[in-house]
Short mmCIF file of C-alpha atoms in Angstrom, two decimals:
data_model
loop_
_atom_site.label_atom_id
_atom_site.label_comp_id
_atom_site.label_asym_id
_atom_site.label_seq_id
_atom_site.Cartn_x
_atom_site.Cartn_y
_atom_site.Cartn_z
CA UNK A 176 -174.20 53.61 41.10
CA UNK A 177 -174.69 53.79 44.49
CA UNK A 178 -171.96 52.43 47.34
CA UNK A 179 -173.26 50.81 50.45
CA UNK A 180 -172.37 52.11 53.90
CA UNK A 181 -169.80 49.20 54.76
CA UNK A 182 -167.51 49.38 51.30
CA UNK A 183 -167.66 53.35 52.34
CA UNK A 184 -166.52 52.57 56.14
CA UNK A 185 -163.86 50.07 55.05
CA UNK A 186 -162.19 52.71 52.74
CA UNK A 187 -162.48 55.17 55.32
CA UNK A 188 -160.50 53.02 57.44
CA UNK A 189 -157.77 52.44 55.11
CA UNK A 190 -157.20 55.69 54.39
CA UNK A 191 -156.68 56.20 57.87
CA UNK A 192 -153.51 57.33 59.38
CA UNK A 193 -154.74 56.76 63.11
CA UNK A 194 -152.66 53.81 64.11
CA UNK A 195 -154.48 50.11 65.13
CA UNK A 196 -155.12 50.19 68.81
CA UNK A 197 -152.65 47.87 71.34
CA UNK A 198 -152.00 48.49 74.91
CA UNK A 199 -148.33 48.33 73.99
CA UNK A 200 -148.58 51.17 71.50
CA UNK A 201 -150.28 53.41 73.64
CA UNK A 202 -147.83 52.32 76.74
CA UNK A 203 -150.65 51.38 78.64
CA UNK A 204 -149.19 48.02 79.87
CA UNK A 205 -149.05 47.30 83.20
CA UNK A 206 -146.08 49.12 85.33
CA UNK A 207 -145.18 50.00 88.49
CA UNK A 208 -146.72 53.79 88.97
CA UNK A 209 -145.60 54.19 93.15
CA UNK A 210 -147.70 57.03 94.56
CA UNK A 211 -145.02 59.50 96.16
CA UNK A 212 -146.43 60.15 99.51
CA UNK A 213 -144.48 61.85 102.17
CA UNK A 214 -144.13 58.47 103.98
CA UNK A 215 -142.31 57.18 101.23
CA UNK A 216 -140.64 60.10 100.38
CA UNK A 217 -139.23 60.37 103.85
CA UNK A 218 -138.30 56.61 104.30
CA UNK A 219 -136.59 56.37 100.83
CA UNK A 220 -134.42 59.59 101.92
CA UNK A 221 -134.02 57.83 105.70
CA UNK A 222 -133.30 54.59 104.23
CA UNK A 223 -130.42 56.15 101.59
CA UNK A 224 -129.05 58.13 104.49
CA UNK A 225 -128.69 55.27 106.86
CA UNK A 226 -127.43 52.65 104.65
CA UNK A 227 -124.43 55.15 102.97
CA UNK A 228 -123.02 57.43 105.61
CA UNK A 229 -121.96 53.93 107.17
CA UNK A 230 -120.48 52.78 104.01
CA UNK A 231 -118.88 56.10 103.56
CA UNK A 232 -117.16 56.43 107.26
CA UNK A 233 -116.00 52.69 106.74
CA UNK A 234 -114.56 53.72 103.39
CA UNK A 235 -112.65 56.67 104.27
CA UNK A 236 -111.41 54.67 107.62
CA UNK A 237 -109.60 51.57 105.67
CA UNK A 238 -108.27 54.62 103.46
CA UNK A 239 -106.60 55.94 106.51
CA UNK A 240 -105.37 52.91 107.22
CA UNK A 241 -103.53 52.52 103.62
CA UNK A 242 -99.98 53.70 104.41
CA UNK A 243 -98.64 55.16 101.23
CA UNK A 244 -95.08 56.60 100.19
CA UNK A 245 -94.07 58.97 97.69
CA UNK A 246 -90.97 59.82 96.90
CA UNK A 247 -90.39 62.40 93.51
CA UNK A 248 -87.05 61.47 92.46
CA UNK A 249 -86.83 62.98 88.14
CA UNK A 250 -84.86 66.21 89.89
CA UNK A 251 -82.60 65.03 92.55
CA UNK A 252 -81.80 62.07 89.95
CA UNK A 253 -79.79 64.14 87.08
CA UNK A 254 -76.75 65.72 87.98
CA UNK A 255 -75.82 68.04 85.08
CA UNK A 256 -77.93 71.29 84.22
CA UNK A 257 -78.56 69.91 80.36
CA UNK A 258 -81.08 67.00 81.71
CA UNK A 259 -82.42 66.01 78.58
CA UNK A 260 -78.65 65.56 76.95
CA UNK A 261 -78.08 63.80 80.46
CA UNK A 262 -80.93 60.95 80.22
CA UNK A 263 -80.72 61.09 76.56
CA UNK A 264 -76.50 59.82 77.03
CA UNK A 265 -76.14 56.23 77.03
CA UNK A 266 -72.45 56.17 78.64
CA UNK A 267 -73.42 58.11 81.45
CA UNK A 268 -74.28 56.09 85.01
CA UNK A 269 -77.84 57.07 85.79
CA UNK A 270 -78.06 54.98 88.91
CA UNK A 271 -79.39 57.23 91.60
CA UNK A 272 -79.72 55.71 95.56
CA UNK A 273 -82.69 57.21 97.11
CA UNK A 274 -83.65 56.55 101.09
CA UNK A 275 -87.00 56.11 102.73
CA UNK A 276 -87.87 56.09 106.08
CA UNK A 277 -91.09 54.51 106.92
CA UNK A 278 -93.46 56.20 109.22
CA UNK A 279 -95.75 53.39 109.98
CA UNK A 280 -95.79 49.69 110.00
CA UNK A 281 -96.30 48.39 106.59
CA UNK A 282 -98.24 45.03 105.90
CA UNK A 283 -96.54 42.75 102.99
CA UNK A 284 -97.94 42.75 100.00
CA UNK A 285 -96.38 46.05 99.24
CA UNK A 286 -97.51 47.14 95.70
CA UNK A 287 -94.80 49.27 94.19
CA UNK A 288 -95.66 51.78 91.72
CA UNK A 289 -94.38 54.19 88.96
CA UNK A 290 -95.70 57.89 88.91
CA UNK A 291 -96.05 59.72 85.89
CA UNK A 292 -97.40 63.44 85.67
CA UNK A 293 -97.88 65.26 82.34
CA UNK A 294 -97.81 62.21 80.20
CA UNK A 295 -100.82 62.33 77.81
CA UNK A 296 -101.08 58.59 77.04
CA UNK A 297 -104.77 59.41 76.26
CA UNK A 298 -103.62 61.39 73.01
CA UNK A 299 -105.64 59.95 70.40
CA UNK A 300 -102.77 59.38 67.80
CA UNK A 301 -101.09 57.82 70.81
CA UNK A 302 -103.81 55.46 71.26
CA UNK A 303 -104.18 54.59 68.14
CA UNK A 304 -100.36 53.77 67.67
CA UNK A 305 -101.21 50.03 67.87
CA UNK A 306 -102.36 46.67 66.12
CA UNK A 307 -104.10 44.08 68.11
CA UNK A 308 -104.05 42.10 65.81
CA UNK A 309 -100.20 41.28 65.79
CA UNK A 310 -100.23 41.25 69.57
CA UNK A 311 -102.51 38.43 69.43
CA UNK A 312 -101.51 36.23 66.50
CA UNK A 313 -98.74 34.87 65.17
CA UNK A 314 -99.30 34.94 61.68
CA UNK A 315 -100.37 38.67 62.01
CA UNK A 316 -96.45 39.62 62.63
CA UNK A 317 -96.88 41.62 59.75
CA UNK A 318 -99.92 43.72 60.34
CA UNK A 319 -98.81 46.78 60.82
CA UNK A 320 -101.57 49.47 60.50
CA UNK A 321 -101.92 52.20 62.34
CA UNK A 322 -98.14 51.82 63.86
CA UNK A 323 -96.23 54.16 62.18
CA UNK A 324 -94.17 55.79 62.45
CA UNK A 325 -92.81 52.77 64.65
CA UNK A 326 -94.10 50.09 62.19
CA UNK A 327 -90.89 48.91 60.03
CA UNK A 328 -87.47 48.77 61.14
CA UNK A 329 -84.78 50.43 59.04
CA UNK A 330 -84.60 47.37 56.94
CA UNK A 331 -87.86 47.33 56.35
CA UNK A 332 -89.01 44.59 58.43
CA UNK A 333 -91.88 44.83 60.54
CA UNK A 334 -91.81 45.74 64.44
CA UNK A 335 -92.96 43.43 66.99
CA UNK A 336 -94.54 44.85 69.19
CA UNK A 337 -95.17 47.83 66.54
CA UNK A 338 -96.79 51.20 67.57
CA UNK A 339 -95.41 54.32 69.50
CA UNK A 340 -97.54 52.82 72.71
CA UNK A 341 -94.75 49.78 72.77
CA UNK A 342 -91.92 52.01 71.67
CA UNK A 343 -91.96 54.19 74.85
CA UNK A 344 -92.07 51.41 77.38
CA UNK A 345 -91.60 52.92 80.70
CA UNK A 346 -87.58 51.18 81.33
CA UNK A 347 -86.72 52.87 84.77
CA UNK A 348 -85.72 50.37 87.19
CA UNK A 349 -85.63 49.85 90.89
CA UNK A 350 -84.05 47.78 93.47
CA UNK A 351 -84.84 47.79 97.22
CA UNK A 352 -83.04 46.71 100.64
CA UNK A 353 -84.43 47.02 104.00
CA UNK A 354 -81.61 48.00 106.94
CA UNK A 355 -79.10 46.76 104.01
CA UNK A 356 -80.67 43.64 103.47
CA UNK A 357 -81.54 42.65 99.66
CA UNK A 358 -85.11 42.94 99.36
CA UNK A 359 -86.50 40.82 96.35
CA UNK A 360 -89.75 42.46 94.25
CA UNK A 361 -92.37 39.64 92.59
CA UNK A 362 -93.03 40.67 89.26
CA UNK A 363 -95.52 38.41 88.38
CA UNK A 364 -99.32 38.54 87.99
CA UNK A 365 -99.31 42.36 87.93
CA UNK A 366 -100.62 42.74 84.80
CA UNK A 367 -104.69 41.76 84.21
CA UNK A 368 -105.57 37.84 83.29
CA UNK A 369 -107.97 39.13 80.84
CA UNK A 370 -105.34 40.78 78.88
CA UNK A 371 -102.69 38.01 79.56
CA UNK A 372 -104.88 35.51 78.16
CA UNK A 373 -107.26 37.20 75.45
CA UNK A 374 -104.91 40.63 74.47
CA UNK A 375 -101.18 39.21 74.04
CA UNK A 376 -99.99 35.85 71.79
CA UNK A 377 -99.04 33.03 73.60
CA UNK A 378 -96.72 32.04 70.11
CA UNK A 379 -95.99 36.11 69.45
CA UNK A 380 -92.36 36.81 70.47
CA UNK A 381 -90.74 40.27 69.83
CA UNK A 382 -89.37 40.82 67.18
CA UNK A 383 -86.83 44.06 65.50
CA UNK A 384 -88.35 46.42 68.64
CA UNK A 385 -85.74 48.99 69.74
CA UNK A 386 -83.55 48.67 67.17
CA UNK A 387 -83.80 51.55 65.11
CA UNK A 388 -81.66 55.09 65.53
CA UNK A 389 -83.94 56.34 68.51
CA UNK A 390 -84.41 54.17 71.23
CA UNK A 391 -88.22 55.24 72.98
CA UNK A 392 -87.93 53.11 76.22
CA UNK A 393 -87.62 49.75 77.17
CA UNK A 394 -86.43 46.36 75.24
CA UNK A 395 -88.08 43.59 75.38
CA UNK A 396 -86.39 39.40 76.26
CA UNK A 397 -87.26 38.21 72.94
CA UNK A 398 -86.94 34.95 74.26
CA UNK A 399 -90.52 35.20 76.18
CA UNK A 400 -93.46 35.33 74.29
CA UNK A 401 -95.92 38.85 74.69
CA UNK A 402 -97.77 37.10 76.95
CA UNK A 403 -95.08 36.58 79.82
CA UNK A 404 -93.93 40.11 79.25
CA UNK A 405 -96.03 41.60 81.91
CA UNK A 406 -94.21 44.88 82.20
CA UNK A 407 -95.26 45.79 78.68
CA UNK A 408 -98.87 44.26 78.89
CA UNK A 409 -99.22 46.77 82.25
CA UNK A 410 -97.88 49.79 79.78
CA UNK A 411 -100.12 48.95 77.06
CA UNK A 412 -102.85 49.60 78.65
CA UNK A 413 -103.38 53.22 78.39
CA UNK A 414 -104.60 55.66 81.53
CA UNK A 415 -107.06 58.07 80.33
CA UNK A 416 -106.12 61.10 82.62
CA UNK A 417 -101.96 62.68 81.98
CA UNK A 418 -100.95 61.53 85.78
CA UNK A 419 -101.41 58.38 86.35
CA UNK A 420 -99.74 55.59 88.38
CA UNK A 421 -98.72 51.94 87.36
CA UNK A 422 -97.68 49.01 88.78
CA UNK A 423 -94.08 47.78 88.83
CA UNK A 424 -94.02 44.91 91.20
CA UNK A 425 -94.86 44.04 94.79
CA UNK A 426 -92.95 43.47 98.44
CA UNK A 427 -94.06 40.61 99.78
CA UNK A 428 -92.26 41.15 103.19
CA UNK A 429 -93.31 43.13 106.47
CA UNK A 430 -91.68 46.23 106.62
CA UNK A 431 -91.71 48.04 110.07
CA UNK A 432 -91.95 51.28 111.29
CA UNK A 433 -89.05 53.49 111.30
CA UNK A 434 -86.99 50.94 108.88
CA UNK A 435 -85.23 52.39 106.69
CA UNK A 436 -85.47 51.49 102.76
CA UNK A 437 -82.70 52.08 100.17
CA UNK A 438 -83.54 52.53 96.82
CA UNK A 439 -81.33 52.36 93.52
CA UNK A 440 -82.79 53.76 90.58
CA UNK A 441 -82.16 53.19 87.54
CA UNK A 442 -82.90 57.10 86.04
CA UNK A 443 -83.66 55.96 82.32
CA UNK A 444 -87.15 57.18 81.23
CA UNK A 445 -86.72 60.67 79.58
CA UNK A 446 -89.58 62.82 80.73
CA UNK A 447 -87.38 65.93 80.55
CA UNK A 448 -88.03 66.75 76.54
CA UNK A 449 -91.67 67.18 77.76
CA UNK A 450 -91.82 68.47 81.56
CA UNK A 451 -93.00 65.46 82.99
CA UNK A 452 -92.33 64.38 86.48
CA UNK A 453 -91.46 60.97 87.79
CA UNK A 454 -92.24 59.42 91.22
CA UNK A 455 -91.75 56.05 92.91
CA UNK A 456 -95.01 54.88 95.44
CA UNK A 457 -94.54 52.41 98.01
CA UNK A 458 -98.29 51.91 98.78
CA UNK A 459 -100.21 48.94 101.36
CA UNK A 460 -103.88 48.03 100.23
CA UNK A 461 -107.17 47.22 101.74
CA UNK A 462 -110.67 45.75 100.91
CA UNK A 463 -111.33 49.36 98.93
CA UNK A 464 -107.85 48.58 96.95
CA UNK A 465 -105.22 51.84 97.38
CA UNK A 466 -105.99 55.00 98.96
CA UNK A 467 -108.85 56.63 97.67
CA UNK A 468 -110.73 59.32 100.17
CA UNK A 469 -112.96 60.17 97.40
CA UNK A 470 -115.37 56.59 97.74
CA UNK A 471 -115.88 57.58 101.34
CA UNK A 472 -116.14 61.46 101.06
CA UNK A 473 -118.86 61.01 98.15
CA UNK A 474 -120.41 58.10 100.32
CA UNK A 475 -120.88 60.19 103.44
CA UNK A 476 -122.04 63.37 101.12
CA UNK A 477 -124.70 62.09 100.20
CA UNK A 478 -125.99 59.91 102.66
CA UNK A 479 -125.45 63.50 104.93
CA UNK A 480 -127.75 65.10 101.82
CA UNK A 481 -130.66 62.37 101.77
CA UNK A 482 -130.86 62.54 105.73
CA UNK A 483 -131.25 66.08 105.69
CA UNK A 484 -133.79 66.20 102.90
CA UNK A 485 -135.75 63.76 104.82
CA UNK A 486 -135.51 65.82 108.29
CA UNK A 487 -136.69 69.07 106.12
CA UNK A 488 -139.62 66.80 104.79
CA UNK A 489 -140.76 65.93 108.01
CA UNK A 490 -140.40 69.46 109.42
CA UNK A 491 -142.22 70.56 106.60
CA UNK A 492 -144.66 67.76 106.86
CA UNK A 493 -145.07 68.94 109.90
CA UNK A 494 -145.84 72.23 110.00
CA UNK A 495 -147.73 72.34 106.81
CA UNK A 496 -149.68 69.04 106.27
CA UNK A 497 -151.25 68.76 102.88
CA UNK A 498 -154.57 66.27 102.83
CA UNK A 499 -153.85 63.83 99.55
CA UNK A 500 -155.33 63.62 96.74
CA UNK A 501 -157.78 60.96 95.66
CA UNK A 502 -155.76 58.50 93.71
CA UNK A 503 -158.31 57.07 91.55
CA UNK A 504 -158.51 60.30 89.22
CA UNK A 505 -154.79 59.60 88.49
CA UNK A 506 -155.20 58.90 85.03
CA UNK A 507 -153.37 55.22 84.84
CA UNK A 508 -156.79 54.41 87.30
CA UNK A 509 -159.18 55.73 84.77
CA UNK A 510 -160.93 53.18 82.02
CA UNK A 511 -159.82 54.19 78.40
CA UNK A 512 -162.38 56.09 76.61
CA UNK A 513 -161.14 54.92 73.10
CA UNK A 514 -160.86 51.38 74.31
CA UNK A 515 -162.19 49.88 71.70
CA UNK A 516 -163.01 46.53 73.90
#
């Protein structure tokens, strides 16, 4: 029985693994392919270097301009050589006065700060010592996975907020006058909308937090729902390097050079059991937010870099011209031979 040439083509082609032909699968659509030449290559360098060494020197300028004070206060603040029984003493008076002179005219707001060094809030059980699911909804007060071992209180009742994140609420305090005058710090809208309004229960009010034998930090007004308790909504959100700053409140008054500004601290927060350090920053902003060289230092690097490259293009360009090749034996310019049309 013979088998004519077509049936014997056809089965050819099924068996076939070479795959059907389509510009897409062989990535022959059409796409930008820019020929480098040294004209470009010199005015994309030019054009980089121009447009950030600018950006970079106007950077690094408003961060001169941020006046910023820091003033380390965890040492000077404990008076007895056992500092971890000290902090760790509820009947002792921790309040600690602290003075600041200012060296340069401060411009209201003033964004106060808390400093923490050596404070691994990155940890991953650390992280994980949360449930966003009770901070959200109400009916989720008992959800209580991943919290322990600051889930249940010694009752057995669940912990609102629950999780070791909540249970070491940062709960130094701070009050300021200026030449002896009461200086009152706004509070509000410090923490993030986003988490105000999407993170934290509107209806989820505290419930059973610090109330077991070891107090970690701060309590919380159980009266005020999660989402008006800014301080902790700031806390909970995690900094991903072990010093990291924080922010407390904000000055909303001129302060002038030379003034003088009193400080009482409240010396609460025990970072003693773990060598941490604590600081208080007084800090002014500008349109790059706080003081931050590296933006303008990285800026002017390398915009510096790209103008140089292009100077040592054009030198070489220079001295040792090359004549181009012809661009239609590029192979994007050449027909397809297996183009099947």
């Amino acid at each position: 029985m013979s088998v004519s040439g077509s049936e014997t083509d056809s089965v050819a082609s099924r068996r076939s693994k070479k795959p059907k032909y389509s510009k897409f699968t062989q990535q022959e659509l059409p796409a930008c392919k820019p020929l480098l030449t040294p004209g470009i290559v010199i005015g994309a360098f030019s054009l980089i270097g121009i447009v950030f060494v600018p950006i970079g020197l106007a950077s690094l300028s408003a961060s001169q301009d941020i006046v910023e004070l820091i003033d380390r206060y965890d040492a000077e603040c404990v008076s007895a050589n056992d500092k971890v029984g000290f902090i760790q003493d509820t009947k002792t008076d921790k309040a600690c006065t602290r003075k600041i002179t200012v060296p340069k005219p401060m411009k209201g707001p003033i964004h106060i700060y808390y400093q923490l060094e050596n404070f691994y809030q990155n940890h991953r059980r650390y992280v994980k010592s949360r449930n966003d699911k009770q901070l959200r909804m109400k009916e989720a007060a008992s959800m209580i996975t991943n919290c322990e071992p600051e889930a249940t209180s010694q009752d057995g009742a669940p912990i609102v907020p629950c999780g070791l994140i909540a249970w070491s609420l940062f709960n130094d305090t701070y009050s300021f006058s200026l030449n002896k005058k009461a200086v009152e710090v706004n509070k509000k809208n410090i923490a993030w909308d986003s988490d105000k309004n999407t993170k934290f229960g509107s209806d989820v009010f505290p419930s059973n937090f610090q109330k077991g034998g070891l107090i970690g930090g701060a309590k919380l007004n159980e009266k005020l729902p999660l989402s008006q308790q800014e301080d902790l909504i700031v806390w909970m959100r995690t900094a991903a390097l072990p010093t990291f700053r924080k922010l407390y409140g904000r000055i909303e008054t001129d302060i002038m050079a030379s003034d003088e500004i009193t400080v009482v601290i409240q010396n609460n927060y025990n970072t003693y059991s773990f060598g941490g350090t604590k600081a208080l920053v007084l800090s002014t902003t500008s349109w790059i937010g706080g003081r931050n060289n590296f933006i303008g230092v990285a800026y002017v690097a390398i915009g510096g870099i790209c103008l140089l490259l292009a100077m040592g293009f054009v030198v070489l360009y220079v001295l040792k011209p090359r004549t181009l090749g012809d661009p239609s034996y590029l192979s994007w310019n050449k027909e397809n031979p297996d183009n099947p049309n």
